[in-house]
Amino acid sequence: NAGVMQNPRHLVRRRGQEARLRCSPMKGHSHVYWYRQLPEEGLKFMVYLQKENIIDESGMPKERFSAEFPKEGPSILRIQQVVRGDSAAYFCASSPGGASSGANVLTFGAGSRLTVL
Amino acid sequence: SQKIEQNSEALNIQEGKTATLTCNYTNYSPAYLQWYRQDPGRGPVFLLLIRENEKEKRKERLKVTFDTTLKQSLFHITASQPADSATYLCALGTANDMRFGAGTRLTVKP
C-alpha cells in the first residue's frame, strides 16, 4: 500500500504559467482534501472532494484555482496564471469516509512544493 | 469567526519532562478532535483522535483531553525524548471538513 502519492514533489513556474499538482489517494479512499502551507505556518484548508464531486471549496480562492477528482485517475489541483504569492507547499490528504462519518483520520502525502519565480 | 488557536508557536523542554500543548477553539462544534505530528519537509502524521463524548484518550506516552465546555484540548507527551521534537497540529472535524491549527513547534533538549 503506497500511501498518498503526490507529484511533482517540487515544481518551479514563472509568473503567468500554470501549475498542476496531482494526488493519488490511498487505495480504498474516496475522499480527498487539499491544504496549503506557507513556511512556519499551519495548514490552510482549500478544498474537500469526493469522486466526481466537490463537497466544500470554501478555502479555495475564487479565481485561478480549481480542483477535480475524476472517476478515474488522481485528484488535480490546478493554479492558472501563477503569482509569487502562490509559492507554498500544497498537501493532499485522503480518508476512507467523509468528514461526517465520525472517524475521519486523514493520511497525508509528502506535499508538492511550488516555487513561482 | 471560527478560530483554532494553539498555545504558542514554540515550546522548549528538557528531556524526560512532560510536554503539554494546548488547542483552543471558538465558534466550532466539532464531533471530534485530532492531533497530528509534522516533521520538517513532510506531511502531517495522525497521532490520536478523541470524540466529543470522550474526556481523555491515551496511547503509549501520549495523552489527550477534550473539554467541550472550555472548548479546549490538551496534548501531553510524558517522559519526552529528543525524537519527540516536531510540530504538533490539532485538527477539528466538522460536518464537511477538517480544519487545522497553526501548530506548536516542540523542541526537546537532551
mmCIF file of N, CA and C in Angstrom, chain A residues 1-116:
data_model
loop_
_atom_site.group_PDB
_atom_site.id
_atom_site.type_symbol
_atom_site.label_atom_id
_atom_site.label_comp_id
_atom_site.label_asym_id
_atom_site.label_seq_id
_atom_site.Cartn_x
_atom_site.Cartn_y
_atom_site.Cartn_z
ATOM 1 N N ASN A 1 0.849 -1.187 0.000
ATOM 2 C CA ASN A 1 0.000 0.000 0.000
ATOM 3 C C ASN A 1 0.881 1.231 0.000
ATOM 4 N N ALA A 2 0.863 1.969 -1.095
ATOM 5 C CA ALA A 2 1.849 3.026 -1.295
ATOM 6 C C ALA A 2 1.509 4.290 -0.526
ATOM 7 N N GLY A 3 0.362 4.399 0.086
ATOM 8 C CA GLY A 3 0.023 5.634 0.761
ATOM 9 C C GLY A 3 -0.464 6.670 -0.232
ATOM 10 N N VAL A 4 -0.509 7.924 0.235
ATOM 11 C CA VAL A 4 -0.954 9.023 -0.610
ATOM 12 C C VAL A 4 0.234 9.507 -1.429
ATOM 13 N N MET A 5 0.091 9.506 -2.727
ATOM 14 C CA MET A 5 1.191 9.895 -3.612
ATOM 15 C C MET A 5 0.911 11.243 -4.232
ATOM 16 N N GLN A 6 1.845 12.153 -4.057
ATOM 17 C CA GLN A 6 1.723 13.465 -4.660
ATOM 18 C C GLN A 6 2.869 13.676 -5.652
ATOM 19 N N ASN A 7 2.529 14.283 -6.763
ATOM 20 C CA ASN A 7 3.592 14.670 -7.692
ATOM 21 C C ASN A 7 3.175 15.886 -8.499
ATOM 22 N N PRO A 8 4.153 16.691 -8.882
ATOM 23 C CA PRO A 8 5.563 16.529 -8.568
ATOM 24 C C PRO A 8 5.873 16.937 -7.128
ATOM 25 N N ARG A 9 6.984 16.517 -6.605
ATOM 26 C CA ARG A 9 7.376 16.931 -5.258
ATOM 27 C C ARG A 9 7.822 18.388 -5.247
ATOM 28 N N HIS A 10 8.454 18.794 -6.322
ATOM 29 C CA HIS A 10 8.897 20.183 -6.458
ATOM 30 C C HIS A 10 8.530 20.666 -7.858
ATOM 31 N N LEU A 11 8.003 21.869 -7.908
ATOM 32 C CA LEU A 11 7.594 22.451 -9.185
ATOM 33 C C LEU A 11 7.995 23.914 -9.202
ATOM 34 N N VAL A 12 8.673 24.317 -10.262
ATOM 35 C CA VAL A 12 9.067 25.723 -10.425
ATOM 36 C C VAL A 12 8.338 26.270 -11.635
ATOM 37 N N ARG A 13 7.690 27.396 -11.430
ATOM 38 C CA ARG A 13 6.962 28.036 -12.513
ATOM 39 C C ARG A 13 7.296 29.534 -12.533
ATOM 40 N N ARG A 14 7.201 30.103 -13.722
ATOM 41 C CA ARG A 14 7.342 31.555 -13.844
ATOM 42 C C ARG A 14 5.961 32.186 -13.729
ATOM 43 N N ARG A 15 5.949 33.427 -13.313
ATOM 44 C CA ARG A 15 4.678 34.149 -13.193
ATOM 45 C C ARG A 15 3.876 34.048 -14.483
ATOM 46 N N GLY A 16 2.588 33.771 -14.354
ATOM 47 C CA GLY A 16 1.728 33.676 -15.518
ATOM 48 C C GLY A 16 1.550 32.271 -16.063
ATOM 49 N N GLN A 17 2.414 31.340 -15.641
ATOM 50 C CA GLN A 17 2.278 29.965 -16.115
ATOM 51 C C GLN A 17 1.229 29.227 -15.285
ATOM 52 N N GLU A 18 0.967 27.997 -15.684
ATOM 53 C CA GLU A 18 0.002 27.165 -14.968
ATOM 54 C C GLU A 18 0.734 26.104 -14.153
ATOM 55 N N ALA A 19 0.195 25.791 -12.997
ATOM 56 C CA ALA A 19 0.728 24.709 -12.164
ATOM 57 C C ALA A 19 -0.343 23.649 -11.981
ATOM 58 N N ARG A 20 0.047 22.401 -12.172
ATOM 59 C CA ARG A 20 -0.873 21.282 -11.945
ATOM 60 C C ARG A 20 -0.242 20.336 -10.936
ATOM 61 N N LEU A 21 -0.955 20.116 -9.857
ATOM 62 C CA LEU A 21 -0.468 19.244 -8.793
ATOM 63 C C LEU A 21 -1.395 18.027 -8.724
ATOM 64 N N ARG A 22 -0.776 16.852 -8.630
ATOM 65 C CA ARG A 22 -1.564 15.622 -8.666
ATOM 66 C C ARG A 22 -1.514 14.887 -7.327
ATOM 67 N N CYS A 23 -2.606 14.207 -7.039
ATOM 68 C CA CYS A 23 -2.689 13.462 -5.777
ATOM 69 C C CYS A 23 -3.430 12.159 -6.020
ATOM 70 N N SER A 24 -2.752 11.051 -5.766
ATOM 71 C CA SER A 24 -3.406 9.744 -5.816
ATOM 72 C C SER A 24 -3.669 9.302 -4.389
ATOM 73 N N PRO A 25 -4.925 9.149 -4.002
ATOM 74 C CA PRO A 25 -5.228 8.784 -2.608
ATOM 75 C C PRO A 25 -4.824 7.353 -2.313
ATOM 76 N N MET A 26 -4.868 7.028 -1.044
ATOM 77 C CA MET A 26 -4.601 5.645 -0.632
ATOM 78 C C MET A 26 -5.648 4.733 -1.259
ATOM 79 N N LYS A 27 -5.258 3.507 -1.491
ATOM 80 C CA LYS A 27 -6.193 2.531 -2.051
ATOM 81 C C LYS A 27 -7.389 2.387 -1.126
ATOM 82 N N GLY A 28 -8.581 2.461 -1.702
ATOM 83 C CA GLY A 28 -9.788 2.323 -0.893
ATOM 84 C C GLY A 28 -10.314 3.636 -0.355
ATOM 85 N N HIS A 29 -9.564 4.731 -0.496
ATOM 86 C CA HIS A 29 -10.010 6.040 -0.023
ATOM 87 C C HIS A 29 -10.703 6.783 -1.164
ATOM 88 N N SER A 30 -11.885 7.333 -0.860
ATOM 89 C CA SER A 30 -12.637 8.035 -1.896
ATOM 90 C C SER A 30 -12.821 9.516 -1.578
ATOM 91 N N HIS A 31 -12.151 9.987 -0.515
ATOM 92 C CA HIS A 31 -12.288 11.386 -0.111
ATOM 93 C C HIS A 31 -10.905 12.019 -0.108
ATOM 94 N N VAL A 32 -10.823 13.201 -0.703
ATOM 95 C CA VAL A 32 -9.542 13.893 -0.848
ATOM 96 C C VAL A 32 -9.659 15.329 -0.348
ATOM 97 N N TYR A 33 -8.633 15.764 0.352
ATOM 98 C CA TYR A 33 -8.556 17.127 0.873
ATOM 99 C C TYR A 33 -7.258 17.761 0.368
ATOM 100 N N TRP A 34 -7.344 19.031 0.035
ATOM 101 C CA TRP A 34 -6.139 19.790 -0.325
ATOM 102 C C TRP A 34 -5.929 20.897 0.713
ATOM 103 N N TYR A 35 -4.667 21.031 1.144
ATOM 104 C CA TYR A 35 -4.277 22.080 2.081
ATOM 105 C C TYR A 35 -3.053 22.807 1.530
ATOM 106 N N ARG A 36 -2.921 24.035 1.952
ATOM 107 C CA ARG A 36 -1.772 24.858 1.565
ATOM 108 C C ARG A 36 -1.034 25.244 2.837
ATOM 109 N N GLN A 37 0.292 25.223 2.767
ATOM 110 C CA GLN A 37 1.077 25.593 3.938
ATOM 111 C C GLN A 37 2.208 26.523 3.530
ATOM 112 N N LEU A 38 2.241 27.692 4.171
ATOM 113 C CA LEU A 38 3.351 28.614 3.974
ATOM 114 C C LEU A 38 4.413 28.315 5.025
ATOM 115 N N PRO A 39 5.669 28.688 4.783
ATOM 116 C CA PRO A 39 6.733 28.417 5.755
ATOM 117 C C PRO A 39 6.365 28.925 7.144
ATOM 118 N N GLU A 40 6.584 28.099 8.148
ATOM 119 C CA GLU A 40 6.337 28.455 9.555
ATOM 120 C C GLU A 40 4.858 28.728 9.854
ATOM 121 N N GLU A 41 3.964 28.296 8.972
ATOM 122 C CA GLU A 41 2.540 28.472 9.228
ATOM 123 C C GLU A 41 1.818 27.134 9.223
ATOM 124 N N GLY A 42 0.563 27.161 9.667
ATOM 125 C CA GLY A 42 -0.231 25.947 9.707
ATOM 126 C C GLY A 42 -0.828 25.609 8.370
ATOM 127 N N LEU A 43 -1.606 24.547 8.378
ATOM 128 C CA LEU A 43 -2.284 24.084 7.172
ATOM 129 C C LEU A 43 -3.562 24.868 6.955
ATOM 130 N N LYS A 44 -3.705 25.423 5.768
ATOM 131 C CA LYS A 44 -4.924 26.156 5.432
ATOM 132 C C LYS A 44 -5.774 25.289 4.521
ATOM 133 N N PHE A 45 -6.984 25.001 4.953
ATOM 134 C CA PHE A 45 -7.895 24.188 4.164
ATOM 135 C C PHE A 45 -8.216 24.882 2.846
ATOM 136 N N MET A 46 -8.206 24.099 1.766
ATOM 137 C CA MET A 46 -8.577 24.669 0.469
ATOM 138 C C MET A 46 -9.872 24.046 -0.047
ATOM 139 N N VAL A 47 -9.854 22.711 -0.197
ATOM 140 C CA VAL A 47 -10.997 22.064 -0.844
ATOM 141 C C VAL A 47 -11.091 20.617 -0.402
ATOM 142 N N TYR A 48 -12.344 20.131 -0.379
ATOM 143 C CA TYR A 48 -12.628 18.747 0.004
ATOM 144 C C TYR A 48 -13.461 18.134 -1.125
ATOM 145 N N LEU A 49 -12.998 16.996 -1.640
ATOM 146 C CA LEU A 49 -13.655 16.380 -2.789
ATOM 147 C C LEU A 49 -13.933 14.904 -2.548
ATOM 148 N N GLN A 50 -15.010 14.458 -3.139
ATOM 149 C CA GLN A 50 -15.267 13.040 -3.314
ATOM 150 C C GLN A 50 -15.137 12.761 -4.799
ATOM 151 N N LYS A 51 -15.191 11.507 -5.150
ATOM 152 C CA LYS A 51 -15.115 11.163 -6.578
ATOM 153 C C LYS A 51 -16.181 11.935 -7.356
ATOM 154 N N GLU A 52 -15.726 12.726 -8.313
ATOM 155 C CA GLU A 52 -16.582 13.487 -9.229
ATOM 156 C C GLU A 52 -17.403 14.578 -8.539
ATOM 157 N N ASN A 53 -17.149 14.853 -7.283
ATOM 158 C CA ASN A 53 -17.918 15.893 -6.576
ATOM 159 C C ASN A 53 -17.006 16.784 -5.752
ATOM 160 N N ILE A 54 -17.285 18.072 -5.773
ATOM 161 C CA ILE A 54 -16.643 18.999 -4.842
ATOM 162 C C ILE A 54 -17.603 19.180 -3.680
ATOM 163 N N ILE A 55 -17.165 18.788 -2.476
ATOM 164 C CA ILE A 55 -18.035 18.852 -1.295
ATOM 165 C C ILE A 55 -17.939 20.238 -0.646
ATOM 166 N N ASP A 56 -16.724 20.759 -0.525
ATOM 167 C CA ASP A 56 -16.512 22.039 0.137
ATOM 168 C C ASP A 56 -15.295 22.706 -0.476
ATOM 169 N N GLU A 57 -15.477 23.833 -1.115
ATOM 170 C CA GLU A 57 -14.349 24.573 -1.702
ATOM 171 C C GLU A 57 -14.230 25.951 -1.080
ATOM 172 N N SER A 58 -14.707 26.074 0.150
ATOM 173 C CA SER A 58 -14.757 27.387 0.788
ATOM 174 C C SER A 58 -13.379 27.984 1.059
ATOM 175 N N GLY A 59 -12.339 27.151 1.079
ATOM 176 C CA GLY A 59 -10.997 27.659 1.356
ATOM 177 C C GLY A 59 -10.198 27.991 0.106
ATOM 178 N N MET A 60 -10.793 27.811 -1.016
ATOM 179 C CA MET A 60 -10.058 27.997 -2.265
ATOM 180 C C MET A 60 -10.356 29.378 -2.848
ATOM 181 N N PRO A 61 -9.309 30.105 -3.295
ATOM 182 C CA PRO A 61 -9.568 31.395 -3.947
ATOM 183 C C PRO A 61 -10.517 31.215 -5.134
ATOM 184 N N LYS A 62 -11.374 32.210 -5.337
ATOM 185 C CA LYS A 62 -12.396 32.099 -6.382
ATOM 186 C C LYS A 62 -11.790 32.124 -7.772
ATOM 187 N N GLU A 63 -10.696 32.816 -7.917
ATOM 188 C CA GLU A 63 -10.092 32.944 -9.248
ATOM 189 C C GLU A 63 -8.792 32.159 -9.314
ATOM 190 N N ARG A 64 -8.506 31.654 -10.455
ATOM 191 C CA ARG A 64 -7.254 30.992 -10.854
ATOM 192 C C ARG A 64 -7.097 29.587 -10.279
ATOM 193 N N PHE A 65 -7.802 29.245 -9.216
ATOM 194 C CA PHE A 65 -7.641 27.929 -8.576
ATOM 195 C C PHE A 65 -8.837 27.042 -8.909
ATOM 196 N N SER A 66 -8.560 25.775 -9.206
ATOM 197 C CA SER A 66 -9.638 24.812 -9.398
ATOM 198 C C SER A 66 -9.135 23.444 -8.974
ATOM 199 N N ALA A 67 -10.073 22.579 -8.641
ATOM 200 C CA ALA A 67 -9.712 21.229 -8.226
ATOM 201 C C ALA A 67 -10.726 20.248 -8.794
ATOM 202 N N GLU A 68 -10.253 19.044 -9.028
ATOM 203 C CA GLU A 68 -11.141 17.997 -9.517
ATOM 204 C C GLU A 68 -10.669 16.650 -8.979
ATOM 205 N N PHE A 69 -11.593 15.723 -8.935
ATOM 206 C CA PHE A 69 -11.286 14.353 -8.529
ATOM 207 C C PHE A 69 -12.149 13.461 -9.414
ATOM 208 N N PRO A 70 -11.623 13.120 -10.598
ATOM 209 C CA PRO A 70 -12.440 12.380 -11.563
ATOM 210 C C PRO A 70 -12.689 10.944 -11.133
ATOM 211 N N LYS A 71 -13.594 10.313 -11.826
ATOM 212 C CA LYS A 71 -13.932 8.921 -11.527
ATOM 213 C C LYS A 71 -12.696 8.031 -11.641
ATOM 214 N N GLU A 72 -11.905 8.295 -12.646
ATOM 215 C CA GLU A 72 -10.660 7.550 -12.831
ATOM 216 C C GLU A 72 -9.492 8.527 -12.754
ATOM 217 N N GLY A 73 -8.423 8.112 -12.103
ATOM 218 C CA GLY A 73 -7.230 8.954 -12.079
ATOM 219 C C GLY A 73 -7.120 9.777 -10.815
ATOM 220 N N PRO A 74 -6.022 10.540 -10.709
ATOM 221 C CA PRO A 74 -5.753 11.271 -9.480
ATOM 222 C C PRO A 74 -6.599 12.531 -9.350
ATOM 223 N N SER A 75 -6.580 13.098 -8.171
ATOM 224 C CA SER A 75 -7.138 14.424 -7.974
ATOM 225 C C SER A 75 -6.116 15.441 -8.477
ATOM 226 N N ILE A 76 -6.613 16.522 -9.056
ATOM 227 C CA ILE A 76 -5.743 17.557 -9.616
ATOM 228 C C ILE A 76 -6.093 18.888 -8.972
ATOM 229 N N LEU A 77 -5.061 19.582 -8.506
ATOM 230 C CA LEU A 77 -5.210 20.978 -8.090
ATOM 231 C C LEU A 77 -4.523 21.819 -9.154
ATOM 232 N N ARG A 78 -5.278 22.709 -9.743
ATOM 233 C CA ARG A 78 -4.774 23.492 -10.871
ATOM 234 C C ARG A 78 -4.747 24.965 -10.481
ATOM 235 N N ILE A 79 -3.597 25.582 -10.734
ATOM 236 C CA ILE A 79 -3.451 27.018 -10.462
ATOM 237 C C ILE A 79 -3.058 27.682 -11.782
ATOM 238 N N GLN A 80 -3.943 28.534 -12.251
ATOM 239 C CA GLN A 80 -3.669 29.233 -13.509
ATOM 240 C C GLN A 80 -3.001 30.572 -13.229
ATOM 241 N N GLN A 81 -2.194 31.010 -14.181
ATOM 242 C CA GLN A 81 -1.551 32.345 -14.112
ATOM 243 C C GLN A 81 -0.935 32.574 -12.739
ATOM 244 N N VAL A 82 -0.024 31.713 -12.384
ATOM 245 C CA VAL A 82 0.546 31.759 -11.029
ATOM 246 C C VAL A 82 1.232 33.093 -10.764
ATOM 247 N N VAL A 83 1.177 33.472 -9.473
ATOM 248 C CA VAL A 83 1.862 34.678 -8.980
ATOM 249 C C VAL A 83 2.796 34.248 -7.862
ATOM 250 N N ARG A 84 3.722 35.150 -7.479
ATOM 251 C CA ARG A 84 4.710 34.788 -6.456
ATOM 252 C C ARG A 84 4.045 34.354 -5.155
ATOM 253 N N GLY A 85 2.910 34.956 -4.830
ATOM 254 C CA GLY A 85 2.222 34.618 -3.594
ATOM 255 C C GLY A 85 1.664 33.199 -3.566
ATOM 256 N N ASP A 86 1.656 32.525 -4.711
ATOM 257 C CA ASP A 86 1.192 31.130 -4.735
ATOM 258 C C ASP A 86 2.275 30.166 -4.273
ATOM 259 N N SER A 87 3.499 30.644 -4.126
ATOM 260 C CA SER A 87 4.599 29.780 -3.665
ATOM 261 C C SER A 87 4.273 29.250 -2.273
ATOM 262 N N ALA A 88 4.259 27.948 -2.155
ATOM 263 C CA ALA A 88 3.875 27.308 -0.894
ATOM 264 C C ALA A 88 4.034 25.804 -1.064
ATOM 265 N N ALA A 89 3.820 25.095 0.043
ATOM 266 C CA ALA A 89 3.705 23.636 -0.022
ATOM 267 C C ALA A 89 2.230 23.301 -0.069
ATOM 268 N N TYR A 90 1.861 22.429 -0.974
ATOM 269 C CA TYR A 90 0.468 22.018 -1.112
ATOM 270 C C TYR A 90 0.381 20.542 -0.724
ATOM 271 N N PHE A 91 -0.414 20.290 0.308
ATOM 272 C CA PHE A 91 -0.557 18.930 0.807
ATOM 273 C C PHE A 91 -1.917 18.371 0.430
ATOM 274 N N CYS A 92 -1.905 17.114 0.062
ATOM 275 C CA CYS A 92 -3.127 16.373 -0.201
ATOM 276 C C CYS A 92 -3.275 15.327 0.894
ATOM 277 N N ALA A 93 -4.497 15.076 1.306
ATOM 278 C CA ALA A 93 -4.782 14.023 2.273
ATOM 279 C C ALA A 93 -5.992 13.245 1.785
ATOM 280 N N SER A 94 -6.066 11.985 2.171
ATOM 281 C CA SER A 94 -7.228 11.185 1.807
ATOM 282 C C SER A 94 -7.781 10.480 3.026
ATOM 283 N N SER A 95 -9.042 10.075 2.936
ATOM 284 C CA SER A 95 -9.680 9.319 4.014
ATOM 285 C C SER A 95 -10.672 8.351 3.395
ATOM 286 N N PRO A 96 -10.960 7.277 4.141
ATOM 287 C CA PRO A 96 -11.886 6.287 3.593
ATOM 288 C C PRO A 96 -13.330 6.758 3.596
ATOM 289 N N GLY A 97 -13.672 7.575 4.629
ATOM 290 C CA GLY A 97 -15.035 8.050 4.746
ATOM 291 C C GLY A 97 -15.077 9.553 4.675
ATOM 292 N N GLY A 98 -16.286 10.098 4.744
ATOM 293 C CA GLY A 98 -16.422 11.543 4.699
ATOM 294 C C GLY A 98 -16.172 12.178 6.039
ATOM 295 N N ALA A 99 -16.148 13.494 6.043
ATOM 296 C CA ALA A 99 -15.871 14.245 7.266
ATOM 297 C C ALA A 99 -16.934 13.991 8.329
ATOM 298 N N SER A 100 -18.128 13.616 7.915
ATOM 299 C CA SER A 100 -19.201 13.407 8.881
ATOM 300 C C SER A 100 -19.325 11.962 9.317
ATOM 301 N N SER A 101 -18.373 11.125 8.907
ATOM 302 C CA SER A 101 -18.506 9.694 9.198
ATOM 303 C C SER A 101 -18.171 9.362 10.634
ATOM 304 N N GLY A 102 -17.592 10.299 11.350
ATOM 305 C CA GLY A 102 -17.344 10.075 12.768
ATOM 306 C C GLY A 102 -15.944 9.630 13.112
ATOM 307 N N ALA A 103 -15.177 9.176 12.182
ATOM 308 C CA ALA A 103 -13.802 8.746 12.500
ATOM 309 C C ALA A 103 -12.929 9.051 11.307
ATOM 310 N N ASN A 104 -12.831 10.294 11.002
ATOM 311 C CA ASN A 104 -12.233 10.701 9.738
ATOM 312 C C ASN A 104 -10.753 11.004 9.907
ATOM 313 N N VAL A 105 -9.927 9.954 9.914
ATOM 314 C CA VAL A 105 -8.488 10.134 10.041
ATOM 315 C C VAL A 105 -7.905 10.389 8.662
ATOM 316 N N LEU A 106 -7.106 11.431 8.555
ATOM 317 C CA LEU A 106 -6.510 11.791 7.283
ATOM 318 C C LEU A 106 -5.113 11.196 7.136
ATOM 319 N N THR A 107 -4.830 10.677 5.965
ATOM 320 C CA THR A 107 -3.484 10.243 5.614
ATOM 321 C C THR A 107 -2.950 11.234 4.597
ATOM 322 N N PHE A 108 -1.824 11.845 4.923
ATOM 323 C CA PHE A 108 -1.265 12.897 4.089
ATOM 324 C C PHE A 108 -0.189 12.372 3.152
ATOM 325 N N GLY A 109 -0.089 13.053 2.014
ATOM 326 C CA GLY A 109 1.054 12.855 1.140
ATOM 327 C C GLY A 109 2.230 13.685 1.624
ATOM 328 N N ALA A 110 3.336 13.577 0.901
ATOM 329 C CA ALA A 110 4.562 14.285 1.292
ATOM 330 C C ALA A 110 4.553 15.741 0.856
ATOM 331 N N GLY A 111 3.567 16.125 0.057
ATOM 332 C CA GLY A 111 3.440 17.516 -0.350
ATOM 333 C C GLY A 111 4.097 17.819 -1.685
ATOM 334 N N SER A 112 3.604 18.881 -2.315
ATOM 335 C CA SER A 112 4.214 19.409 -3.547
ATOM 336 C C SER A 112 4.617 20.840 -3.260
ATOM 337 N N ARG A 113 5.892 21.120 -3.472
ATOM 338 C CA ARG A 113 6.390 22.455 -3.180
ATOM 339 C C ARG A 113 6.474 23.273 -4.462
ATOM 340 N N LEU A 114 5.645 24.301 -4.504
ATOM 341 C CA LEU A 114 5.575 25.159 -5.677
ATOM 342 C C LEU A 114 6.389 26.418 -5.434
ATOM 343 N N THR A 115 7.271 26.718 -6.372
ATOM 344 C CA THR A 115 8.043 27.963 -6.326
ATOM 345 C C THR A 115 7.729 28.749 -7.591
ATOM 346 N N VAL A 116 7.283 29.974 -7.391
ATOM 347 C CA VAL A 116 6.972 30.848 -8.530
ATOM 348 C C VAL A 116 8.061 31.913 -8.622
#
